[in-house]
XYZ file of C-alpha atoms in Angstrom:
458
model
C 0.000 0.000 0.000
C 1.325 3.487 -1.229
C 2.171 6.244 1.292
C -1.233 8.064 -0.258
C -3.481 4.770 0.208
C -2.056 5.223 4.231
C -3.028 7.885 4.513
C -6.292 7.989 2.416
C -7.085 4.908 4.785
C -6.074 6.519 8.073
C -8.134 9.695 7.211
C -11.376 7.749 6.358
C -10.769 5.291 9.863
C -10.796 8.504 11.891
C -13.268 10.399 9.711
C -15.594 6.978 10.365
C -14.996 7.284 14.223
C -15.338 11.058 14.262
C -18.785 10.267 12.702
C -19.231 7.391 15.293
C -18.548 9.447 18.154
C -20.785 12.480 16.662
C -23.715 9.633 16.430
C -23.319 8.567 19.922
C -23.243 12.415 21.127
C -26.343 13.179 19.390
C -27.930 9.641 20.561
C -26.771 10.576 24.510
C -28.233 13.755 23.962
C -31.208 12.825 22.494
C -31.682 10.202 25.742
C -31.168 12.788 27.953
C -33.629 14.820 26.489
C -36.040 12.211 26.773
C -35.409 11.685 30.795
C -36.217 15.757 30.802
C -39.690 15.194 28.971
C -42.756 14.260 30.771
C -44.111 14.409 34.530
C -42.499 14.849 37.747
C -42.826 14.876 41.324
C -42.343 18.293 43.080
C -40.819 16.792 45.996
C -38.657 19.052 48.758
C -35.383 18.641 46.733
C -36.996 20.235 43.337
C -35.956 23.467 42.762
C -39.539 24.341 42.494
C -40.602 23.195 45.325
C -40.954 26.311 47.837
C -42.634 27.835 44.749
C -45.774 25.508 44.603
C -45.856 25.192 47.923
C -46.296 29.039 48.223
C -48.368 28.621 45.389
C -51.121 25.837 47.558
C -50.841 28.060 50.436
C -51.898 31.212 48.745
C -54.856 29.473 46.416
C -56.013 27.768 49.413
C -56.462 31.371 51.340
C -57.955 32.537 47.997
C -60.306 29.647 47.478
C -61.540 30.266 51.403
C -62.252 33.699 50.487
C -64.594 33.029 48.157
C -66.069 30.572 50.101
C -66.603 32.710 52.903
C -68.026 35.338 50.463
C -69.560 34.169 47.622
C -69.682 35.737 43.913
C -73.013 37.970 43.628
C -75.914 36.520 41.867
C -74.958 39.384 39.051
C -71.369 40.465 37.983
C -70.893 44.221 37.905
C -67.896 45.873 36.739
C -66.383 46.263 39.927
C -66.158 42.016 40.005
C -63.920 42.430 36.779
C -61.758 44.677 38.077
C -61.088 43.663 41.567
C -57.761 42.722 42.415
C -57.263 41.112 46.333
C -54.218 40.621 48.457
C -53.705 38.260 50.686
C -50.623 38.869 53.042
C -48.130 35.226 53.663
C -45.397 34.894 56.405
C -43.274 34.682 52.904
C -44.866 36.096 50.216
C -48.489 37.727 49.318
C -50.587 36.300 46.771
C -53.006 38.595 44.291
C -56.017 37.421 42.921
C -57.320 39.031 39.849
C -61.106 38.761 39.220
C -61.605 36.714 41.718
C -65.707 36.607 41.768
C -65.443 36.241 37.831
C -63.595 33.266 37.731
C -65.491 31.668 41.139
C -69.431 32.485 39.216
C -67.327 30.309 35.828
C -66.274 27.431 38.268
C -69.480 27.295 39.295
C -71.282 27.331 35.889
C -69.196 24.660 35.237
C -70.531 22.330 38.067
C -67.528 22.572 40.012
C -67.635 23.081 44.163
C -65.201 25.628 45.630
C -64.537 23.125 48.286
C -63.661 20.732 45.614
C -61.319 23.162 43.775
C -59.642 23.851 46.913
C -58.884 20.361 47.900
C -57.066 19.882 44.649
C -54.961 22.751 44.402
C -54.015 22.254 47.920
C -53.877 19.246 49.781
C -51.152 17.257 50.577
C -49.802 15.427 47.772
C -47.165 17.169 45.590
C -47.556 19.165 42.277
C -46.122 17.748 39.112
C -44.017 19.580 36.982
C -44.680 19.197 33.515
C -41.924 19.578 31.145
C -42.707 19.216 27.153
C -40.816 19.957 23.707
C -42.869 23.213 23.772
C -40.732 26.255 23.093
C -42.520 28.493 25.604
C -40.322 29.734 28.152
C -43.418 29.417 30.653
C -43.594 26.628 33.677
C -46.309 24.249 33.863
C -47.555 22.463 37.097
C -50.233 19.534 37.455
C -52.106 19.350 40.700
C -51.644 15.841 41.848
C -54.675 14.589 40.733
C -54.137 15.733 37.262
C -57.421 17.846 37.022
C -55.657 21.583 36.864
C -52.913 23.004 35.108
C -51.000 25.860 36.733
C -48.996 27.804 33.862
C -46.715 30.769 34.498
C -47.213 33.964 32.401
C -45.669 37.334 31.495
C -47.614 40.418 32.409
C -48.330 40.865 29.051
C -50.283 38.242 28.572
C -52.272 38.382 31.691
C -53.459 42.358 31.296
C -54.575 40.288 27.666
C -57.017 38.079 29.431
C -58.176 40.473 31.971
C -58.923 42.765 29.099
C -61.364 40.468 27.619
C -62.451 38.389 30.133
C -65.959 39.881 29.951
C -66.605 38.649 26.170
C -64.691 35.488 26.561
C -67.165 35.055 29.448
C -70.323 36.190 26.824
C -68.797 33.458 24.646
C -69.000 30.716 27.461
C -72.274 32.167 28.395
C -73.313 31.835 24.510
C -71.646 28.140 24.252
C -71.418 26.211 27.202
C -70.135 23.656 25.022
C -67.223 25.494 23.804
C -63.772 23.759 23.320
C -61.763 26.952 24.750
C -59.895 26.433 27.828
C -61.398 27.370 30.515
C -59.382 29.298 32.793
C -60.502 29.751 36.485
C -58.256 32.101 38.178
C -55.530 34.348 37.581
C -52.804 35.356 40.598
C -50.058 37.165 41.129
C -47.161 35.683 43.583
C -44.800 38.126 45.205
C -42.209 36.741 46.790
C -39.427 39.337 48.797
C -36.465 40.331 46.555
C -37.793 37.535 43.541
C -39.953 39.314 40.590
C -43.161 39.382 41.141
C -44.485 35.343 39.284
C -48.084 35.810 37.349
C -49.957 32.540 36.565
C -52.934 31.160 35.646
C -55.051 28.170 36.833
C -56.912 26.328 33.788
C -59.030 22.778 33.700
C -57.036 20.431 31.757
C -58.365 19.251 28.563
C -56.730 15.807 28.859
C -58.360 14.675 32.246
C -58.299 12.008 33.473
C -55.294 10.612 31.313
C -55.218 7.379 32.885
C -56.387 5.798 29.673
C -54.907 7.792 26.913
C -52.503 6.359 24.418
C -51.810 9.672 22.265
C -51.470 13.105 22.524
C -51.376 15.689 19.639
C -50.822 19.701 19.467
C -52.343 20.825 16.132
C -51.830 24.217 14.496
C -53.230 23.153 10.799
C -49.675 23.767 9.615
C -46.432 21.949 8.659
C -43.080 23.507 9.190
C -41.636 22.392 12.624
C -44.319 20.461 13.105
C -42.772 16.898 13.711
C -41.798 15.874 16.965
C -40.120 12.547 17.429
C -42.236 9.996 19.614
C -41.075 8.230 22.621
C -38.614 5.205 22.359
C -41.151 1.968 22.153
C -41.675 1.053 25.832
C -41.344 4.121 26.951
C -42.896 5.900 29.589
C -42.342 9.570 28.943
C -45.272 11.514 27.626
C -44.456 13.303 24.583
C -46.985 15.483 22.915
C -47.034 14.698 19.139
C -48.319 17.374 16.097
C -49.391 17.975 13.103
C -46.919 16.011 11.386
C -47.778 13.056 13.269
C -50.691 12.648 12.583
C -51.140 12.838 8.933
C -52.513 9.677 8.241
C -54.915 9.235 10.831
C -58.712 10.453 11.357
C -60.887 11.359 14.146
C -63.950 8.851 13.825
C -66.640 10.688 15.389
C -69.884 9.567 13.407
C -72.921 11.670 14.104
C -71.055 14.404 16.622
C -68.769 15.177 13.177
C -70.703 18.316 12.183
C -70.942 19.137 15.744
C -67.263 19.264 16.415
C -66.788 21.025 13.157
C -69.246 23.700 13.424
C -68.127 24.269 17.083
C -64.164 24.450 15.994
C -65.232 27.278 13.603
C -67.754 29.454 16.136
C -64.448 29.105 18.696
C -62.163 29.965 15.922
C -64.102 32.896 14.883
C -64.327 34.198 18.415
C -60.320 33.986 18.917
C -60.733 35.575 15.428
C -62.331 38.757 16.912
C -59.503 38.949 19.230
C -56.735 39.164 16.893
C -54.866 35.652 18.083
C -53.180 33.724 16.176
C -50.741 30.396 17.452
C -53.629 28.790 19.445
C -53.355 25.051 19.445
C -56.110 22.387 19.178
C -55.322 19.933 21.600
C -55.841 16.581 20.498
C -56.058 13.211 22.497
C -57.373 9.540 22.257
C -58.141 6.261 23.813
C -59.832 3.066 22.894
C -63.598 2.812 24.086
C -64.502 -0.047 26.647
C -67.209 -2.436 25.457
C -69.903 -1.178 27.745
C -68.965 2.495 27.137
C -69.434 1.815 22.876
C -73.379 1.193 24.348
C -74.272 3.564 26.702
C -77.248 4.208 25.340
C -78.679 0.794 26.287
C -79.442 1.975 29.614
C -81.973 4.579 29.881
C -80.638 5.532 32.962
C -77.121 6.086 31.855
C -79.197 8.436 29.023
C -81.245 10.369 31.811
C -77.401 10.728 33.912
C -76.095 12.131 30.321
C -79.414 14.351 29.474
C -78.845 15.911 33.072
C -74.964 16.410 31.974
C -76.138 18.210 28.697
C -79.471 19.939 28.804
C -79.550 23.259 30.832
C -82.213 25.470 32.173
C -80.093 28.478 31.710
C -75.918 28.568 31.016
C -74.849 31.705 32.300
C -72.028 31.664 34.183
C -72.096 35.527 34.892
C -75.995 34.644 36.880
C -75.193 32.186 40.107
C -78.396 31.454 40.509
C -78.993 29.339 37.087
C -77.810 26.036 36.782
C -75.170 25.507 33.890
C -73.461 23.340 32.076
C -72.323 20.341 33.049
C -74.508 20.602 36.381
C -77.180 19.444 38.103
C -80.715 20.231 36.524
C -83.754 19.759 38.217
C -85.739 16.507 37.820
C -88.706 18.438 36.295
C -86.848 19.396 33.738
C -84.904 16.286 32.647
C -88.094 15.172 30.982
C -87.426 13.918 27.408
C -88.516 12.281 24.528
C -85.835 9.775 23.253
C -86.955 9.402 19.204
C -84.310 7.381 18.605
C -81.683 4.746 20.374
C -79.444 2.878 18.039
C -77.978 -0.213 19.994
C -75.648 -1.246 17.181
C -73.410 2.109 17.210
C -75.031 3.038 20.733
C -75.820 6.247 19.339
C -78.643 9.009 20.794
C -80.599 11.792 19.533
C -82.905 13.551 21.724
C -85.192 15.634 19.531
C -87.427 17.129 21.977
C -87.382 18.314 25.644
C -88.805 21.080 27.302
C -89.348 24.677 26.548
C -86.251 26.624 27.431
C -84.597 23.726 29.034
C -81.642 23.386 26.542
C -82.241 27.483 25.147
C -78.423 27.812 27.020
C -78.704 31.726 27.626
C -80.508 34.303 24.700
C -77.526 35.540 22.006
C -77.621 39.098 23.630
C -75.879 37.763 26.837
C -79.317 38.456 29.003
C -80.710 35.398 31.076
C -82.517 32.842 29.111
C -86.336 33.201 29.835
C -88.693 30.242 28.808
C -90.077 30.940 25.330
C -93.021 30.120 23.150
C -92.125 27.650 20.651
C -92.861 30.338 17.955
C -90.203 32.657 18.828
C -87.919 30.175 19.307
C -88.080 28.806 15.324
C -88.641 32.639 14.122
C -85.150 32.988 14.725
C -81.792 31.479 12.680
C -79.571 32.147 15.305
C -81.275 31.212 18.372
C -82.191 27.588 16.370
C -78.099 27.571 15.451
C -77.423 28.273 19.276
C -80.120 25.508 20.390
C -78.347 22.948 18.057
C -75.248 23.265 19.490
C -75.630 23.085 22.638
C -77.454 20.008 22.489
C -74.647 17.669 22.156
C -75.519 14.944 24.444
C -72.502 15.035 26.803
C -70.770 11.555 27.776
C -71.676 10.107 31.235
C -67.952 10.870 31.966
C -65.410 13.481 34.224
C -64.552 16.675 31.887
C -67.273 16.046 29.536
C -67.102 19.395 27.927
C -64.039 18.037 26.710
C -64.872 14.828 25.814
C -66.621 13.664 22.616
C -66.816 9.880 21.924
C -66.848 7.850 18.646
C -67.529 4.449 17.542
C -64.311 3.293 18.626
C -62.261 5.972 20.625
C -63.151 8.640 23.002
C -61.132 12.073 22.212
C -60.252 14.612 24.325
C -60.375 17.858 22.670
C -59.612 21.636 23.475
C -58.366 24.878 22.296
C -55.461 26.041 24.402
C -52.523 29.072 24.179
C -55.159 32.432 23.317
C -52.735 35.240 24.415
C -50.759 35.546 20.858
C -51.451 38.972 19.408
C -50.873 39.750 15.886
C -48.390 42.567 16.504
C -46.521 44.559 14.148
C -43.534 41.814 15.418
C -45.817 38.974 14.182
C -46.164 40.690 10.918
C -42.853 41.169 10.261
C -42.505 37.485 11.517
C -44.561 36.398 8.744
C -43.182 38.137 5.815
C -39.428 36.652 7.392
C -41.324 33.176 7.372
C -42.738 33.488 3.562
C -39.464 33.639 2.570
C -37.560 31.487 4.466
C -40.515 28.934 4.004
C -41.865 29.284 0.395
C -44.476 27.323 -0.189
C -44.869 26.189 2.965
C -47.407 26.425 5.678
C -45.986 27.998 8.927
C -47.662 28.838 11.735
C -47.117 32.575 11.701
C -50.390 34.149 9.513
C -53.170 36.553 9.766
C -55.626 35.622 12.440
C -58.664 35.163 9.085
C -55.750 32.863 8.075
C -55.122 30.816 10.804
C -58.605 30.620 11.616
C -59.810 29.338 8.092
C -56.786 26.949 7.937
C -57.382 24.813 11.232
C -60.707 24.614 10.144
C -59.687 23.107 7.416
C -57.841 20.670 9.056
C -60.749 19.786 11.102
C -62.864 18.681 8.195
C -60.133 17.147 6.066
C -59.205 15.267 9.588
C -62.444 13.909 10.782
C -64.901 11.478 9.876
């Protein structure tokens, strides 16, 4: 062998191990990526730890105060803008809109006593750490029901802003797929910035049961994320990318799902937010869930879920969706009860009980039939809140097909489209051309994960 052949041969041998070694970098790093994804334990040697435990202390306080005095049957303005302090031996807490966000817990059948046990009793938060590029925190409580997120001040002056339509909305559509968000605090803590964050339901409760987990924009540039290594136990949330290829089998709640997507889509329109995500999880149907409707009592359980007297979380006094309606009124006439699919339709119940509240925002009074099918909107309104919920925690979040039940939800409003985002855009069109990117006019993004929707489902 020549001199040249040597070293020819000696260059591609350590070229060859160079590229080994690179491989087994990029493998160790992905791994240890992978033990930083998922859910874990606050315990006392997280660094987060005297955070959330501040944090329980000072929604527990918060909770009590609204238990001790309760939201007014009517919201005035004053509700909106009333901001609380409640002094620590550490730290103060501030509660923003406090009787706001207690009359919304309370539309949505939820006890104060109940929400205070879970953001505060003994067991740990989790810490939930995801391939998301926000540079916000996320917390669990321990029973998985509420998500804790950390935000900039920005963002929470945003929802403040608008928290009286986004409530009009809720009061409009109890069935909406928006987040609901049920408080909003401020944590000072002595020489520390002051910590905003928000409490919201989470859309994928309870997750015992789920098997996949998607974050869907409608678009396609850095919208892949690789899954978990088979056997795994990390959760990874998947996107768009991902799922190409698959469906969501819904049957007869299809146009439901669809038409609600583009009424919640719309509404975010109206706000000028783009880079909201439709959340996006599954899990295979037990045999006697697929028939629910065999049982008529499992039906009356889900008519009581579904049909409402009156859904206005801004009136206490009104029951709401999902709650508790009075036996009077869970009356119906069942036209129809397929036992191969186990589907339902109830096509008739009584006046006003499933009216929700009238489009102007005003309680719902009950109405003669007449006026009722005199008007387009109101019958649009009546149609879609008639989804007959599942017999099942987190309904409003929870639609069931043939096969699967999904857990869907729009999440991340706060995303204005600033002059920054516009400039972000024209940046993107030409570092992506031809490509879909997340970064468009709010008409845009609306129209486009509609799309997705329909081209999606089935």
């Amino acid at each position: 062998m020549s001199q040249t052949e040597m070293e020819m041969s000696a260059g591609l041998a350590e070229g060859t191990q160079r590229t080994g070694t690179v491989k087994r970098k990029m493998w160790g790093g992905l791994r240890q990526q992978w033990k930083l994804l998922g859910l874990f334990e606050i315990d006392q040697q997280h660094d987060f730890y005297s955070l959330t435990s501040m944090m329980k202390e000072g929604l527990s306080a918060a909770v009590q105060n609204t238990i001790d005095n309760p939201p007014p049957d009517e919201l005035s303005e004053d509700d909106y803008r009333l901001e609380v302090t409640q002094i620590h031996k550490a730290f103060r807490m501030e509660t923003f809109a406090g009787p706001v966000f207690a009359s919304l817990r309370r539309s949505l059948g939820m006890t104060e006593k109940e929400y205070q046990h879970s953001l505060s009793n003994d067991g740990s938060y989790l810490q939930f750490i995801s391939n998301s590029k926000s540079k916000a925190d996320f917390f669990l409580t321990n029973d998985k029901r509420f998500f804790l997120k950390t935000q900039n001040k920005r963002e929470v002056q945003f929802l403040l802003s608008n928290l009286r339509i986004y409530m009009e909305h809720l009061e409009k559509y109890p069935h909406s797929l928006l987040v609901k968000f049920l408080g909003v605090h401020r944590i000072k803590i002595p020489h520390r910035r002051k910590k905003y964050f928000i409490v919201m339901q989470s859309v994928f409760y309870p997750d015992d049961r789920i098997n996949a987990r998607y974050d869907i924009k409608g678009c396609e540039v850095s919208r892949w994320t690789d899954p978990a290594p088979e056997g795994s136990q990390v959760i990874v949330v998947l996107k768009d990318l991902n799922f190409e290829g698959q469906y969501i089998t819904l049957d007869q709640h299809r146009p439901w799902l669809l038409r609600q997507v583009e009424i919640d889509t719309s509404f975010l329109q109206t706000l000028n937010v783009l880079d909201y995500s439709l959340l996006v999880a599954h899990q295979p149907l037990h045999q006697d869930e697929r028939h629910q409707c065999l049982s008529f009592a499992t039906l009356i359980m889900r008519t009581k879920k579904s049909v409402i007297t009156c859904s206005s979380p801004t009136h206490a006094g009104m029951p709401t969706v999902p709650g508790v309606v009075p036996e009077e009124d869970s009356a119906l006439l069942v036209s129809e009860m397929d036992g191969g699919t186990g589907s339902c339709s109830v096509t008739e119940s009584r006046v006003g009980s499933d009216l929700g509240s009238a489009p102007s925002g005003r309680p719902c009074t009950k109405q003669p039939v007449g006026t009722v099918t005199d008007s387009m909107e109101l019958r649009d309104f009546q149609a879609q809140n008639r989804r007959l919920l599942p017999n099942f925690r987190n309904p409003l979040h929870v639609i069931d097909g043939p096969e699967h039940r999904y857990f869907v939800g729009i999440i991340d409003i706060f995303t204005v489209y600033s002059f920054k985002k516009r400039l972000e855009h024209w940046w993107k069109r030409l570092r992506h051309p031809g490509q879909a990117f997340s970064t468009v006019s709010p008409p845009a993004y609306c129209h486009r994960l509609c799309q997705w929707v329909q081209d999606h489902t089935r």
